[in-house]
Amino acid sequence: EDWSDERFMALSRRIAYFNVLSRPGLLGRMFFPESSGWRRALKERAARRIVARRFGITASRYPLDVEKARTAAGVAVARLSGRPYLVDDGLTIADLALATMSAPLAADRGLAADPAVSALLRWDAGIVGGDVMAAYGG
């Protein structure tokens, strides 16, 4: 559980938000669905700056984050070794932590195509009960 939090929480959030911020209008639709037109655009503009600053999202950091995510996903998939759970024969908090902390990687279609990340996201779907790619617009 701790490893998942340390490896994926901030990392996957930055990757997901970087991808959201790279798609004009998406943040506004996600955060301000009740607004439209210039009001939504104005709110989105402010939110983009706040989100980028709050989570340390930069174009120069993004490639480093992607590489770290590939490495961490590889470690997680190796630890799973094809098993449905990380520990013993049943669902634990460790599984929930890994699934929820790594699921936002699905927001990056290129990263999601990486073999280790793809395998981890397929495993996530069995834990969180859905298609994580679809949840992030994939």
XYZ file of N, CA, C and O in Angstrom:
552
model
N 0.834 -1.193 0.000
C 0.000 0.000 0.000
C 0.875 1.251 0.000
O 0.662 2.159 -0.814
N 1.831 1.300 0.892
C 2.719 2.460 0.952
C 3.497 2.631 -0.347
O 3.659 3.745 -0.834
N 3.996 1.527 -0.893
C 4.752 1.604 -2.141
C 3.890 2.200 -3.245
O 4.340 3.064 -4.005
N 2.642 1.756 -3.367
C 1.734 2.271 -4.400
C 1.508 3.764 -4.231
O 1.538 4.525 -5.205
N 1.274 4.169 -3.006
C 1.071 5.599 -2.736
C 2.317 6.401 -3.116
O 2.216 7.431 -3.778
N 3.475 5.913 -2.695
C 4.716 6.639 -2.959
C 5.068 6.676 -4.445
O 5.517 7.691 -4.958
N 4.871 5.567 -5.140
C 5.267 5.483 -6.544
C 4.264 6.113 -7.502
O 4.647 6.673 -8.508
N 2.978 5.968 -7.201
C 1.975 6.335 -8.190
C 1.130 7.566 -7.875
O 0.660 8.209 -8.812
N 0.878 7.882 -6.637
C -0.113 8.918 -6.334
C 0.177 10.237 -7.043
O -0.596 10.681 -7.893
N 1.252 10.876 -6.722
C 1.578 12.173 -7.331
C 1.921 12.012 -8.813
O 1.523 12.833 -9.642
N 2.617 10.951 -9.137
C 3.048 10.700 -10.509
C 1.859 10.533 -11.459
O 1.769 11.197 -12.495
N 0.941 9.658 -11.115
C -0.194 9.412 -12.006
C -1.112 10.623 -12.074
O -1.692 10.914 -13.121
N -1.221 11.358 -10.988
C -2.025 12.589 -10.998
C -1.413 13.610 -11.950
O -2.122 14.220 -12.750
N -0.093 13.789 -11.889
C 0.558 14.740 -12.803
C 0.383 14.326 -14.258
O 0.097 15.155 -15.123
N 0.551 13.041 -14.540
C 0.401 12.557 -15.915
C -1.034 12.758 -16.391
O -1.265 13.234 -17.507
N -2.001 12.415 -15.564
C -3.408 12.576 -15.958
C -3.739 14.045 -16.195
O -4.325 14.405 -17.222
N -3.352 14.908 -15.270
C -3.647 16.339 -15.438
C -2.884 16.940 -16.616
O -3.412 17.803 -17.311
N -1.661 16.504 -16.861
C -0.935 17.007 -18.022
C -1.734 16.709 -19.285
O -1.867 17.563 -20.171
N -2.264 15.513 -19.386
C -3.056 15.129 -20.551
C -4.366 15.892 -20.622
O -4.793 16.293 -21.702
N -5.003 16.117 -19.502
C -6.237 16.902 -19.480
C -5.942 18.337 -19.911
O -6.666 18.916 -20.728
N -4.862 18.905 -19.389
C -4.510 20.289 -19.722
C -4.080 20.427 -21.183
O -4.159 21.517 -21.743
N -3.652 19.338 -21.792
C -3.219 19.364 -23.189
C -4.390 19.325 -24.169
O -4.184 19.470 -25.367
N -5.576 19.106 -23.658
C -6.768 19.019 -24.504
C -7.674 20.208 -24.192
O -8.422 20.190 -23.212
N -7.601 21.267 -25.012
C -8.382 22.481 -24.750
C -9.866 22.178 -24.538
O -10.472 21.405 -25.274
N -10.402 22.774 -23.485
C -11.810 22.638 -23.176
C -12.147 21.481 -22.257
O -13.209 21.467 -21.634
N -11.267 20.490 -22.147
C -11.578 19.308 -21.342
C -11.682 19.633 -19.856
O -12.611 19.194 -19.177
N -10.741 20.398 -19.339
C -10.776 20.754 -17.924
C -12.058 21.526 -17.612
O -12.701 21.283 -16.593
N -12.454 22.417 -18.486
C -13.687 23.173 -18.294
C -14.911 22.276 -18.270
O -15.799 22.437 -17.425
N -14.965 21.306 -19.171
C -16.097 20.374 -19.193
C -16.116 19.505 -17.944
O -17.179 19.183 -17.422
N -14.938 19.123 -17.465
C -14.865 18.266 -16.284
C -15.212 19.024 -15.003
O -15.961 18.519 -14.176
N -14.652 20.214 -14.839
C -14.800 20.950 -13.594
C -16.010 21.877 -13.555
O -16.515 22.181 -12.483
N -16.448 22.341 -14.712
C -17.517 23.341 -14.761
C -18.613 22.951 -15.749
O -18.940 23.701 -16.669
N -19.204 21.785 -15.568
C -20.206 21.332 -16.542
C -21.448 22.216 -16.590
O -22.144 22.240 -17.604
N -21.706 22.962 -15.534
C -22.878 23.827 -15.494
C -22.667 25.133 -16.251
O -23.622 25.840 -16.541
N -21.439 25.454 -16.569
C -21.108 26.685 -17.284
C -20.932 26.399 -18.766
O -20.696 25.269 -19.171
N -21.013 27.457 -19.558
C -20.763 27.322 -20.985
C -20.211 28.640 -21.519
O -20.174 29.644 -20.812
N -19.778 28.603 -22.775
C -19.305 29.803 -23.445
C -18.143 30.464 -22.741
O -17.239 29.802 -22.229
N -18.189 31.782 -22.719
C -17.077 32.552 -22.165
C -16.916 32.339 -20.672
O -15.816 32.424 -20.149
N -18.010 32.045 -19.962
C -17.906 31.806 -18.508
C -17.084 30.549 -18.219
O -16.215 30.556 -17.352
N -17.376 29.494 -18.954
C -16.601 28.265 -18.765
C -15.153 28.490 -19.167
O -14.236 28.034 -18.488
N -14.935 29.188 -20.290
C -13.572 29.440 -20.756
C -12.777 30.237 -19.727
O -11.603 29.955 -19.482
N -13.407 31.217 -19.114
C -12.736 32.028 -18.096
C -12.406 31.191 -16.866
O -11.289 31.253 -16.330
N -13.356 30.383 -16.420
C -13.121 29.515 -15.267
C -12.018 28.497 -15.576
O -11.162 28.221 -14.735
N -12.057 27.947 -16.793
C -11.038 26.969 -17.163
C -9.650 27.596 -17.178
O -8.684 26.986 -16.715
N -9.560 28.788 -17.696
C -8.257 29.458 -17.762
C -7.651 29.606 -16.367
O -6.470 29.316 -16.159
N -8.464 30.030 -15.411
C -7.981 30.154 -14.031
C -7.649 28.784 -13.450
O -6.607 28.599 -12.800
N -8.509 27.805 -13.686
C -8.290 26.466 -13.140
C -7.028 25.823 -13.708
O -6.305 25.125 -12.995
N -6.748 26.059 -14.982
C -5.542 25.500 -15.606
C -4.292 25.966 -14.870
O -3.393 25.178 -14.590
N -4.243 27.257 -14.572
C -3.070 27.793 -13.857
C -2.972 27.211 -12.455
O -1.885 26.840 -11.995
N -4.096 27.128 -11.773
C -4.102 26.616 -10.395
C -3.684 25.152 -10.367
O -2.840 24.754 -9.553
N -4.252 24.344 -11.240
C -3.931 22.912 -11.278
C -2.449 22.701 -11.615
O -1.765 21.919 -10.959
N -1.960 23.400 -12.623
C -0.554 23.242 -13.024
C 0.382 23.625 -11.888
O 1.358 22.905 -11.604
N 0.103 24.717 -11.225
C 0.952 25.164 -10.119
C 0.837 24.227 -8.921
O 1.836 23.848 -8.317
N -0.393 23.844 -8.572
C -0.638 23.016 -7.383
C 0.058 21.659 -7.473
O 0.594 21.144 -6.504
N 0.029 21.058 -8.668
C 0.570 19.714 -8.813
C 1.937 19.669 -9.494
O 2.477 18.593 -9.729
N 2.509 20.821 -9.803
C 3.849 20.864 -10.388
C 3.903 20.307 -11.795
O 4.854 19.610 -12.158
N 2.911 20.615 -12.590
C 2.823 20.084 -13.945
C 3.545 21.014 -14.908
O 3.189 22.184 -15.037
N 4.587 20.471 -15.551
C 5.339 21.247 -16.536
C 5.675 20.347 -17.720
O 5.748 19.115 -17.588
N 5.892 20.975 -18.854
C 6.259 20.226 -20.062
C 7.605 19.528 -19.893
O 7.812 18.440 -20.420
N 8.512 20.128 -19.144
C 9.832 19.517 -18.966
C 9.787 18.331 -17.991
O 10.587 17.398 -18.109
N 8.870 18.336 -17.056
C 8.758 17.251 -16.082
C 8.024 16.039 -16.662
O 8.249 14.906 -16.247
N 7.140 16.293 -17.600
C 6.281 15.244 -18.149
C 7.054 14.029 -18.681
O 6.727 12.888 -18.309
N 8.071 14.177 -19.534
C 8.786 12.977 -20.026
C 9.444 12.184 -18.901
O 9.506 10.951 -18.964
N 9.906 12.864 -17.875
C 10.497 12.167 -16.727
C 9.431 11.375 -15.980
O 9.670 10.239 -15.553
N 8.246 11.971 -15.835
C 7.139 11.283 -15.179
C 6.722 10.040 -15.955
O 6.466 8.987 -15.373
N 6.664 10.159 -17.266
C 6.278 9.022 -18.104
C 7.275 7.875 -17.935
O 6.882 6.710 -17.794
N 8.546 8.194 -17.922
C 9.555 7.144 -17.750
C 9.444 6.501 -16.367
O 9.549 5.272 -16.236
N 9.236 7.296 -15.341
C 9.052 6.743 -13.992
C 7.817 5.854 -13.931
O 7.821 4.823 -13.253
N 6.755 6.249 -14.624
C 5.523 5.455 -14.629
C 5.754 4.106 -15.308
O 5.271 3.076 -14.838
N 6.493 4.111 -16.409
C 6.807 2.847 -17.100
C 7.581 1.912 -16.168
O 7.291 0.716 -16.088
N 8.558 2.465 -15.492
C 9.373 1.662 -14.579
C 8.534 1.124 -13.426
O 8.597 -0.069 -13.103
N 7.737 1.981 -12.805
C 6.908 1.564 -11.671
C 5.880 0.515 -12.103
O 5.626 -0.453 -11.376
N 5.293 0.695 -13.287
C 4.329 -0.294 -13.785
C 5.010 -1.639 -14.002
O 4.443 -2.689 -13.678
N 6.231 -1.610 -14.517
C 6.978 -2.848 -14.708
C 7.225 -3.575 -13.397
O 7.091 -4.803 -13.314
N 7.564 -2.822 -12.367
C 7.784 -3.417 -11.047
C 6.479 -4.019 -10.517
O 6.457 -5.136 -9.992
N 5.378 -3.287 -10.665
C 4.081 -3.760 -10.168
C 3.645 -5.030 -10.889
O 3.196 -5.998 -10.258
N 3.782 -5.047 -12.211
C 3.380 -6.215 -12.994
C 4.257 -7.419 -12.635
O 3.763 -8.546 -12.506
N 5.542 -7.181 -12.430
C 6.436 -8.270 -12.021
C 6.033 -8.812 -10.651
O 6.046 -10.027 -10.426
N 5.649 -7.922 -9.763
C 5.226 -8.340 -8.415
C 3.951 -9.170 -8.484
O 3.789 -10.141 -7.746
N 3.054 -8.793 -9.383
C 1.807 -9.551 -9.538
C 2.062 -10.935 -10.129
O 1.364 -11.895 -9.794
N 3.045 -11.049 -11.001
C 3.414 -12.335 -11.627
C 2.206 -13.096 -12.169
O 2.109 -14.311 -12.010
N 1.254 -12.360 -12.759
C 0.087 -13.010 -13.339
C -0.994 -13.387 -12.345
O -2.019 -13.949 -12.723
N -0.761 -13.128 -11.076
C -1.759 -13.453 -10.055
C -2.836 -12.352 -10.014
O -2.572 -11.219 -10.376
N -4.006 -12.663 -9.522
C -5.063 -11.649 -9.455
C -4.884 -10.660 -8.302
O -5.481 -9.580 -8.324
N -4.067 -11.021 -7.307
C -3.885 -10.157 -6.132
C -2.414 -10.080 -5.749
O -1.646 -11.007 -6.012
N -2.057 -9.005 -5.097
C -0.672 -8.812 -4.677
C -0.260 -9.732 -3.536
O 0.854 -10.246 -3.505
N -1.162 -9.918 -2.576
C -0.832 -10.661 -1.363
C -1.868 -11.770 -1.157
O -3.073 -11.519 -1.220
N -1.423 -12.950 -0.940
C -2.305 -14.080 -0.661
C -3.295 -14.326 -1.797
O -3.009 -14.046 -2.947
N -4.468 -14.824 -1.444
C -5.455 -15.200 -2.442
C -6.698 -14.325 -2.424
O -7.738 -14.717 -2.945
N -6.603 -13.174 -1.823
C -7.778 -12.318 -1.747
C -7.426 -10.850 -1.841
O -6.267 -10.450 -1.711
N -8.438 -10.070 -2.083
C -8.294 -8.632 -2.217
C -7.853 -8.007 -0.895
O -8.419 -8.310 0.166
N -6.836 -7.148 -0.965
C -6.346 -6.453 0.223
C -6.273 -4.957 -0.063
O -6.432 -4.515 -1.208
N -5.978 -4.211 0.956
C -5.799 -2.761 0.807
C -4.637 -2.468 -0.146
O -4.646 -1.455 -0.849
N -3.669 -3.355 -0.212
C -2.546 -3.173 -1.142
C -3.039 -3.200 -2.585
O -2.603 -2.391 -3.415
N -3.960 -4.111 -2.901
C -4.530 -4.176 -4.250
C -5.323 -2.913 -4.562
O -5.209 -2.346 -5.652
N -6.138 -2.489 -3.625
C -6.944 -1.278 -3.825
C -6.066 -0.053 -4.018
O -6.338 0.785 -4.875
N -5.010 0.039 -3.239
C -4.100 1.183 -3.371
C -3.423 1.179 -4.740
O -3.386 2.210 -5.422
N -2.908 0.036 -5.154
C -2.232 -0.037 -6.447
C -3.211 0.263 -7.586
O -2.895 1.043 -8.488
N -4.391 -0.304 -7.541
C -5.370 -0.100 -8.610
C -5.811 1.360 -8.701
O -5.865 1.929 -9.793
N -6.108 1.966 -7.583
C -6.592 3.349 -7.623
C -5.483 4.356 -7.884
O -5.724 5.378 -8.527
N -4.289 4.072 -7.433
C -3.192 5.021 -7.639
C -2.623 4.938 -9.050
O -2.089 5.923 -9.569
N -2.717 3.793 -9.697
C -2.165 3.659 -11.048
C -3.205 3.864 -12.150
O -2.848 4.142 -13.287
N -4.472 3.767 -11.843
C -5.533 3.905 -12.854
C -5.462 5.215 -13.643
O -5.723 5.205 -14.852
N -5.114 6.354 -13.037
C -5.045 7.584 -13.828
C -4.022 7.571 -14.967
O -4.068 8.431 -15.851
N -3.128 6.591 -14.987
C -2.185 6.487 -16.108
C -2.927 6.268 -17.426
O -2.396 6.554 -18.490
N -4.149 5.791 -17.346
C -4.958 5.553 -18.544
C -5.259 6.847 -19.287
O -5.613 6.809 -20.468
N -5.121 7.985 -18.634
C -5.383 9.274 -19.281
C -4.389 9.559 -20.396
O -4.676 10.349 -21.289
N -3.231 8.913 -20.362
C -2.209 9.108 -21.383
C -2.236 7.922 -22.340
O -1.733 6.844 -22.022
N -2.824 8.115 -23.511
C -2.991 7.005 -24.452
C -1.658 6.395 -24.891
O -1.554 5.191 -25.059
N -0.659 7.226 -25.078
C 0.653 6.707 -25.462
C 1.264 5.864 -24.368
O 1.792 4.774 -24.625
N 1.197 6.338 -23.155
C 1.729 5.596 -22.016
C 0.925 4.319 -21.804
O 1.492 3.265 -21.511
N -0.378 4.388 -21.967
C -1.236 3.216 -21.772
C -0.923 2.109 -22.765
O -1.245 0.946 -22.520
N -0.283 2.450 -23.874
C 0.097 1.448 -24.867
C 1.373 0.700 -24.479
O 1.683 -0.352 -25.061
N 2.129 1.226 -23.523
C 3.331 0.545 -23.042
C 2.914 -0.820 -22.489
O 1.916 -0.921 -21.774
N 3.644 -1.889 -22.803
C 3.229 -3.231 -22.367
C 3.005 -3.370 -20.861
O 1.999 -3.948 -20.436
N 3.900 -2.836 -20.058
C 3.735 -2.969 -18.608
C 2.569 -2.134 -18.108
O 1.779 -2.587 -17.272
N 2.439 -0.924 -18.615
C 1.334 -0.055 -18.193
C 0.008 -0.662 -18.633
O -0.959 -0.705 -17.866
N -0.033 -1.163 -19.856
C -1.247 -1.795 -20.367
C -1.646 -2.997 -19.510
O -2.821 -3.169 -19.171
N -0.687 -3.807 -19.152
C -0.966 -4.971 -18.297
C -1.481 -4.523 -16.933
O -2.426 -5.112 -16.392
N -0.888 -3.491 -16.385
C -1.324 -2.984 -15.086
C -2.746 -2.422 -15.177
O -3.575 -2.664 -14.292
N -3.055 -1.717 -16.248
C -4.399 -1.159 -16.408
C -5.448 -2.261 -16.602
O -6.576 -2.137 -16.106
N -5.094 -3.326 -17.281
C -6.023 -4.462 -17.407
C -6.268 -5.076 -16.035
O -7.399 -5.434 -15.686
N -5.207 -5.205 -15.242
C -5.352 -5.723 -13.884
C -6.214 -4.777 -13.064
O -7.104 -5.217 -12.329
N -5.971 -3.460 -13.189
C -6.771 -2.454 -12.482
C -8.257 -2.654 -12.729
O -9.068 -2.548 -11.810
N -8.621 -2.922 -13.984
C -10.028 -3.070 -14.350
C -10.694 -4.187 -13.558
O -11.862 -4.074 -13.192
N -9.960 -5.236 -13.275
C -10.504 -6.326 -12.475
C -10.698 -5.946 -11.017
O -11.535 -6.529 -10.323
N -9.954 -4.977 -10.552
C -10.055 -4.546 -9.155
C -11.096 -3.443 -9.001
O -11.959 -3.499 -8.134
N -11.020 -2.431 -9.838
C -11.930 -1.291 -9.700
C -13.254 -1.517 -10.414
O -14.156 -0.692 -10.319
N -13.350 -2.616 -11.157
C -14.629 -3.003 -11.738
C -15.071 -2.205 -12.942
O -16.240 -1.898 -13.090
N -14.154 -1.847 -13.804
C -14.553 -1.125 -14.990
C -13.417 -0.965 -15.959
O -12.296 -1.399 -15.709
N -13.717 -0.333 -17.048
C -12.726 -0.067 -18.079
C -12.054 1.264 -17.764
O -12.627 2.319 -18.014
N -10.844 1.215 -17.190
C -10.177 2.456 -16.805
C -9.840 3.305 -18.009
O -9.805 4.529 -17.915
N -9.614 2.693 -19.155
C -9.343 3.479 -20.363
C -10.572 4.303 -20.739
O -10.466 5.485 -21.060
N -11.746 3.711 -20.679
C -12.976 4.427 -21.010
C -13.228 5.540 -20.007
O -13.710 6.612 -20.363
N -12.893 5.309 -18.756
C -13.106 6.331 -17.731
C -12.302 7.596 -18.011
O -12.696 8.693 -17.619
N -11.183 7.453 -18.706
C -10.337 8.590 -19.030
C -10.431 8.973 -20.496
O -9.538 9.593 -21.045
N -11.500 8.582 -21.129
C -11.727 8.996 -22.504
C -10.994 8.165 -23.544
O -10.850 8.574 -24.668
N -10.514 6.974 -23.173
C -9.755 6.142 -24.096
C -10.626 5.258 -24.937
O -11.795 5.174 -24.896
